[in-house]
Amino acid sequence: GAGVSQSPSNKVTEKGKDVELRCDPISGHTALYWYRQRLGQGLEFLIYFQGNSAPDKSGLPSDRFSAERTGESVSTLTIQRTQQEDSAVYLCASSLSTSAPYEQYFGPGTRLTVT
Amino acid sequence: AQSVTQLDSQVPVFEEAPVELRCNYSSSVSVYLFWYVQYPNQGLQLLLKYLSGSTLVKGINGFEAEFNKSQTSFHLRKPSVHISDTAEYFCAVSEEGSQGNLIFGKGTKLSVKP
């Protein structure tokens, strides 16, 4: 079956511009996570969605970052007024549930370069 | 605060040699432990996981890992590596009672040479 998909795969933007990154989770997966992977670093948790509950935004690095999810489907991560330190690979993962730490399935990521 | 430390950023090894990639974590509560692999230009793939029970877990591609609670470690091992094992390996934990978000180490690049 189809895995987690993300678009675009690559995005180059100028400093100060806004960007939107999209994630399509596996159908039926209620939990969705966004992570950021900066060069030479591990993945950093950004935000978590579970069904229709309020998202856990505790990992967002600044108020320039926001994310939305429509029900249990597509999610969009928006970065406003991008800065060079936002350059990273942004990864999305989905999971069946969080009642136990079920396996998270990762998308291929979006590589964001801010010039 | 919870954290994951991968002691080696790079591990070069010859083909058919054994390898161990080290992972230590810190947490004040029970944890679940994972190893993910990222092949060049590909996404993350789960290698293996420890949730409970036997402390020795086996994963895909001949990898295994052992959970040592007293040493707060979860080292990854393979008795004989192949060229195709060249990749970056990430150790990750999630805490019991959390929402499942993973805390990752910085990764270990395994380079297998002929």
CSV table of C-alpha atoms in Angstrom, one decimal:
chain,number,residue,atom,x,y,z
A,1,GLY,CA,0.0,0.0,0.0
A,2,ALA,CA,0.9,3.6,-0.2
A,3,GLY,CA,3.3,5.0,2.4
A,4,VAL,CA,3.6,8.5,3.8
A,5,SER,CA,4.2,11.0,1.1
A,6,GLN,CA,5.5,14.5,1.3
A,7,SER,CA,5.7,17.4,-1.1
A,8,PRO,CA,7.6,19.1,-2.4
A,9,SER,CA,10.7,16.9,-2.2
A,10,ASN,CA,12.9,20.0,-2.4
A,11,LYS,CA,12.2,23.6,-1.8
A,12,VAL,CA,14.6,26.6,-2.2
A,13,THR,CA,13.3,29.9,-0.9
A,14,GLU,CA,14.6,33.3,-0.2
A,15,LYS,CA,15.0,34.5,3.3
A,16,GLY,CA,11.9,36.2,4.5
A,17,LYS,CA,9.5,34.3,2.3
A,18,ASP,CA,6.8,31.9,3.6
A,19,VAL,CA,6.8,28.2,2.7
A,20,GLU,CA,4.2,25.4,3.0
A,21,LEU,CA,5.2,21.8,3.3
A,22,ARG,CA,2.6,19.0,2.8
A,23,CYS,CA,2.3,15.5,4.3
A,24,ASP,CA,-0.1,12.8,3.3
A,25,PRO,CA,-0.2,10.1,6.0
A,26,ILE,CA,-1.0,6.5,5.6
A,27,SER,CA,-4.7,6.0,5.3
A,28,GLY,CA,-6.2,5.1,8.7
A,29,HIS,CA,-3.3,6.4,10.7
A,30,THR,CA,-4.7,8.7,13.4
A,31,ALA,CA,-1.4,10.0,14.7
A,32,LEU,CA,0.8,12.3,12.7
A,33,TYR,CA,4.2,13.8,13.7
A,34,TRP,CA,6.5,16.5,12.1
A,35,TYR,CA,10.2,16.4,12.7
A,36,ARG,CA,13.1,18.5,11.6
A,37,GLN,CA,16.6,17.1,10.7
A,38,ARG,CA,19.3,19.8,10.5
A,39,LEU,CA,22.7,18.9,9.0
A,40,GLY,CA,24.7,16.8,11.3
A,41,GLN,CA,21.9,16.6,13.9
A,42,GLY,CA,19.4,14.0,14.9
A,43,LEU,CA,15.7,14.5,14.3
A,44,GLU,CA,13.9,17.1,16.4
A,45,PHE,CA,10.3,16.7,17.2
A,46,LEU,CA,8.1,19.7,16.1
A,47,ILE,CA,4.4,18.9,16.4
A,48,TYR,CA,2.0,16.0,16.9
A,49,PHE,CA,-1.6,15.5,15.9
A,50,GLN,CA,-3.9,12.8,17.2
A,51,GLY,CA,-7.3,12.6,15.6
A,52,ASN,CA,-9.4,15.6,16.4
A,53,SER,CA,-7.6,16.5,19.6
A,54,ALA,CA,-5.7,19.7,20.0
A,55,PRO,CA,-2.2,19.3,18.6
A,56,ASP,CA,0.9,19.1,20.8
A,57,LYS,CA,2.9,22.1,19.6
A,58,SER,CA,5.6,21.9,22.3
A,59,GLY,CA,8.4,21.2,19.8
A,60,LEU,CA,7.8,24.2,17.5
A,61,PRO,CA,11.0,26.4,17.7
A,62,SER,CA,9.3,29.7,17.2
A,63,ASP,CA,5.9,31.4,16.5
A,64,ARG,CA,6.9,31.5,12.8
A,65,PHE,CA,6.2,27.8,12.6
A,66,SER,CA,2.6,26.5,12.5
A,67,ALA,CA,0.9,23.4,11.3
A,68,GLU,CA,-2.6,22.3,10.5
A,69,ARG,CA,-4.3,18.9,9.9
A,70,THR,CA,-7.7,18.3,8.5
A,71,GLY,CA,-9.3,15.4,10.4
A,72,GLU,CA,-7.1,12.4,10.0
A,73,SER,CA,-5.8,13.3,6.6
A,74,VAL,CA,-3.4,15.8,5.1
A,75,SER,CA,-1.2,18.0,7.2
A,76,THR,CA,0.5,21.3,6.3
A,77,LEU,CA,3.6,22.7,8.0
A,78,THR,CA,4.0,26.5,7.4
A,79,ILE,CA,7.1,28.5,8.1
A,80,GLN,CA,6.6,32.2,7.9
A,81,ARG,CA,9.4,34.7,7.2
A,82,THR,CA,12.0,32.0,6.7
A,83,GLN,CA,15.5,32.3,8.1
A,84,GLN,CA,18.7,30.6,7.1
A,85,GLU,CA,18.6,28.5,10.2
A,86,ASP,CA,15.3,27.0,9.0
A,87,SER,CA,17.3,25.1,6.3
A,88,ALA,CA,16.8,21.4,7.1
A,89,VAL,CA,15.0,18.3,6.0
A,90,TYR,CA,11.4,18.2,7.3
A,91,LEU,CA,10.1,14.7,8.0
A,92,CYS,CA,6.6,13.6,8.6
A,93,ALA,CA,5.6,10.3,10.2
A,94,SER,CA,2.3,8.7,10.9
A,95,SER,CA,1.2,5.9,13.3
A,96,LEU,CA,-1.9,3.9,13.9
A,97,SER,CA,-2.3,5.0,17.5
A,98,THR,CA,-0.4,6.3,20.5
A,99,SER,CA,-2.0,4.0,23.1
A,100,ALA,CA,1.3,2.2,22.8
A,101,PRO,CA,4.4,3.4,20.8
A,102,TYR,CA,3.3,1.8,17.6
A,103,GLU,CA,5.7,2.0,14.8
A,104,GLN,CA,6.0,5.4,13.1
A,105,TYR,CA,6.2,5.3,9.4
A,106,PHE,CA,8.3,8.1,7.9
A,107,GLY,CA,7.9,10.0,4.6
A,108,PRO,CA,10.9,10.8,2.4
A,109,GLY,CA,11.1,14.3,3.7
A,110,THR,CA,11.2,17.8,2.2
A,111,ARG,CA,14.6,19.4,1.9
A,112,LEU,CA,14.2,23.1,2.6
A,113,THR,CA,17.0,25.5,1.6
A,114,VAL,CA,16.7,29.1,2.6
A,115,THR,CA,19.1,31.4,0.7
B,1,ALA,CA,15.5,15.8,30.7
B,2,GLN,CA,15.3,12.8,28.3
B,3,SER,CA,18.1,12.5,25.8
B,4,VAL,CA,19.8,10.0,23.5
B,5,THR,CA,23.5,9.8,22.9
B,6,GLN,CA,25.1,8.0,20.1
B,7,LEU,CA,28.8,7.9,21.0
B,8,ASP,CA,30.2,7.4,17.5
B,9,SER,CA,29.3,9.8,14.7
B,10,GLN,CA,31.1,7.6,12.1
B,11,VAL,CA,32.0,3.9,12.1
B,12,PRO,CA,34.2,2.5,9.2
B,13,VAL,CA,34.3,-1.2,9.0
B,14,PHE,CA,35.4,-3.9,6.5
B,15,GLU,CA,32.9,-6.2,4.8
B,16,GLU,CA,32.1,-9.3,6.8
B,17,ALA,CA,33.4,-7.8,10.0
B,18,PRO,CA,31.2,-7.5,13.1
B,19,VAL,CA,29.9,-4.1,14.1
B,20,GLU,CA,28.4,-2.5,17.2
B,21,LEU,CA,26.8,0.9,17.2
B,22,ARG,CA,26.4,2.4,20.6
B,23,CYS,CA,23.4,4.1,22.1
B,24,ASN,CA,22.8,5.4,25.6
B,25,TYR,CA,19.7,7.2,26.8
B,26,SER,CA,18.6,9.1,29.9
B,27,SER,CA,15.1,9.2,31.2
B,28,SER,CA,13.3,9.3,34.6
B,29,VAL,CA,10.5,6.9,33.4
B,30,SER,CA,10.2,3.7,31.4
B,31,VAL,CA,11.1,4.0,27.7
B,32,TYR,CA,10.5,2.3,24.5
B,33,LEU,CA,13.6,2.0,22.3
B,34,PHE,CA,14.0,2.0,18.5
B,35,TRP,CA,16.7,1.8,15.9
B,36,TYR,CA,16.0,3.4,12.5
B,37,VAL,CA,18.2,3.2,9.3
B,38,GLN,CA,18.4,5.8,6.6
B,39,TYR,CA,20.0,4.7,3.4
B,40,PRO,CA,21.4,7.3,1.1
B,41,ASN,CA,18.7,9.5,-0.4
B,42,GLN,CA,16.0,7.5,1.3
B,43,GLY,CA,13.6,7.9,4.2
B,44,LEU,CA,13.9,6.4,7.7
B,45,GLN,CA,13.1,2.7,8.0
B,46,LEU,CA,12.5,0.9,11.3
B,47,LEU,CA,15.2,-1.7,12.0
B,48,LEU,CA,14.0,-3.0,15.3
B,49,LYS,CA,12.2,-2.0,18.5
B,50,TYR,CA,12.1,-2.9,22.2
B,51,LEU,CA,8.8,-2.4,23.9
B,52,SER,CA,8.9,-5.0,26.7
B,53,GLY,CA,9.9,-8.6,27.4
B,54,SER,CA,13.1,-10.2,26.2
B,55,THR,CA,15.9,-7.7,26.3
B,56,LEU,CA,17.5,-9.1,23.1
B,57,VAL,CA,15.5,-8.0,20.1
B,58,LYS,CA,16.1,-9.0,16.5
B,59,GLY,CA,15.4,-6.9,13.5
B,60,ILE,CA,15.6,-6.9,9.8
B,61,ASN,CA,18.7,-7.5,7.8
B,62,GLY,CA,20.4,-9.5,10.5
B,63,PHE,CA,20.6,-6.7,13.1
B,64,GLU,CA,19.9,-7.2,16.7
B,65,ALA,CA,20.1,-5.0,19.8
B,66,GLU,CA,20.1,-5.6,23.5
B,67,PHE,CA,18.4,-3.4,26.1
B,68,ASN,CA,20.4,-3.0,29.3
B,69,LYS,CA,18.3,-1.1,31.8
B,70,SER,CA,21.1,-0.7,34.4
B,71,GLN,CA,23.4,0.8,31.9
B,72,THR,CA,20.6,2.6,30.1
B,73,SER,CA,21.9,1.3,26.8
B,74,PHE,CA,20.5,-0.1,23.6
B,75,HIS,CA,23.5,-1.0,21.4
B,76,LEU,CA,22.9,-2.3,17.9
B,77,ARG,CA,25.0,-5.2,16.6
B,78,LYS,CA,25.5,-7.3,13.5
B,79,PRO,CA,27.9,-10.2,13.3
B,80,SER,CA,28.9,-9.7,9.7
B,81,VAL,CA,28.2,-6.6,7.7
B,82,HIS,CA,27.7,-6.2,4.0
B,83,ILE,CA,28.4,-3.3,1.6
B,84,SER,CA,24.7,-2.7,1.5
B,85,ASP,CA,24.6,-1.9,5.2
B,86,THR,CA,26.3,1.4,4.5
B,87,ALA,CA,23.8,3.9,5.9
B,88,GLU,CA,23.1,6.2,8.8
B,89,TYR,CA,21.6,4.6,11.9
B,90,PHE,CA,19.5,6.5,14.4
B,91,CYS,CA,18.7,5.4,17.9
B,92,ALA,CA,15.4,6.8,19.3
B,93,VAL,CA,13.3,6.6,22.5
B,94,SER,CA,9.8,7.4,23.5
B,95,GLU,CA,8.7,7.6,27.1
B,96,GLU,CA,5.9,5.6,28.5
B,97,GLY,CA,2.9,7.8,28.9
B,98,SER,CA,4.0,10.3,26.3
B,99,GLN,CA,2.2,11.0,23.1
B,100,GLY,CA,4.7,8.8,21.3
B,101,ASN,CA,7.0,11.4,19.9
B,102,LEU,CA,10.5,10.1,19.4
B,103,ILE,CA,13.7,11.6,20.8
B,104,PHE,CA,16.5,10.8,18.4
B,105,GLY,CA,20.3,10.6,18.8
B,106,LYS,CA,22.4,12.4,16.3
B,107,GLY,CA,23.0,9.3,14.2
B,108,THR,CA,26.0,7.1,13.4
B,109,LYS,CA,27.2,6.8,9.8
B,110,LEU,CA,28.2,3.2,9.1
B,111,SER,CA,30.6,2.9,6.2
B,112,VAL,CA,31.3,-0.7,5.0
B,113,LYS,CA,34.4,-1.1,2.9
B,114,PRO,CA,35.3,-4.0,0.6
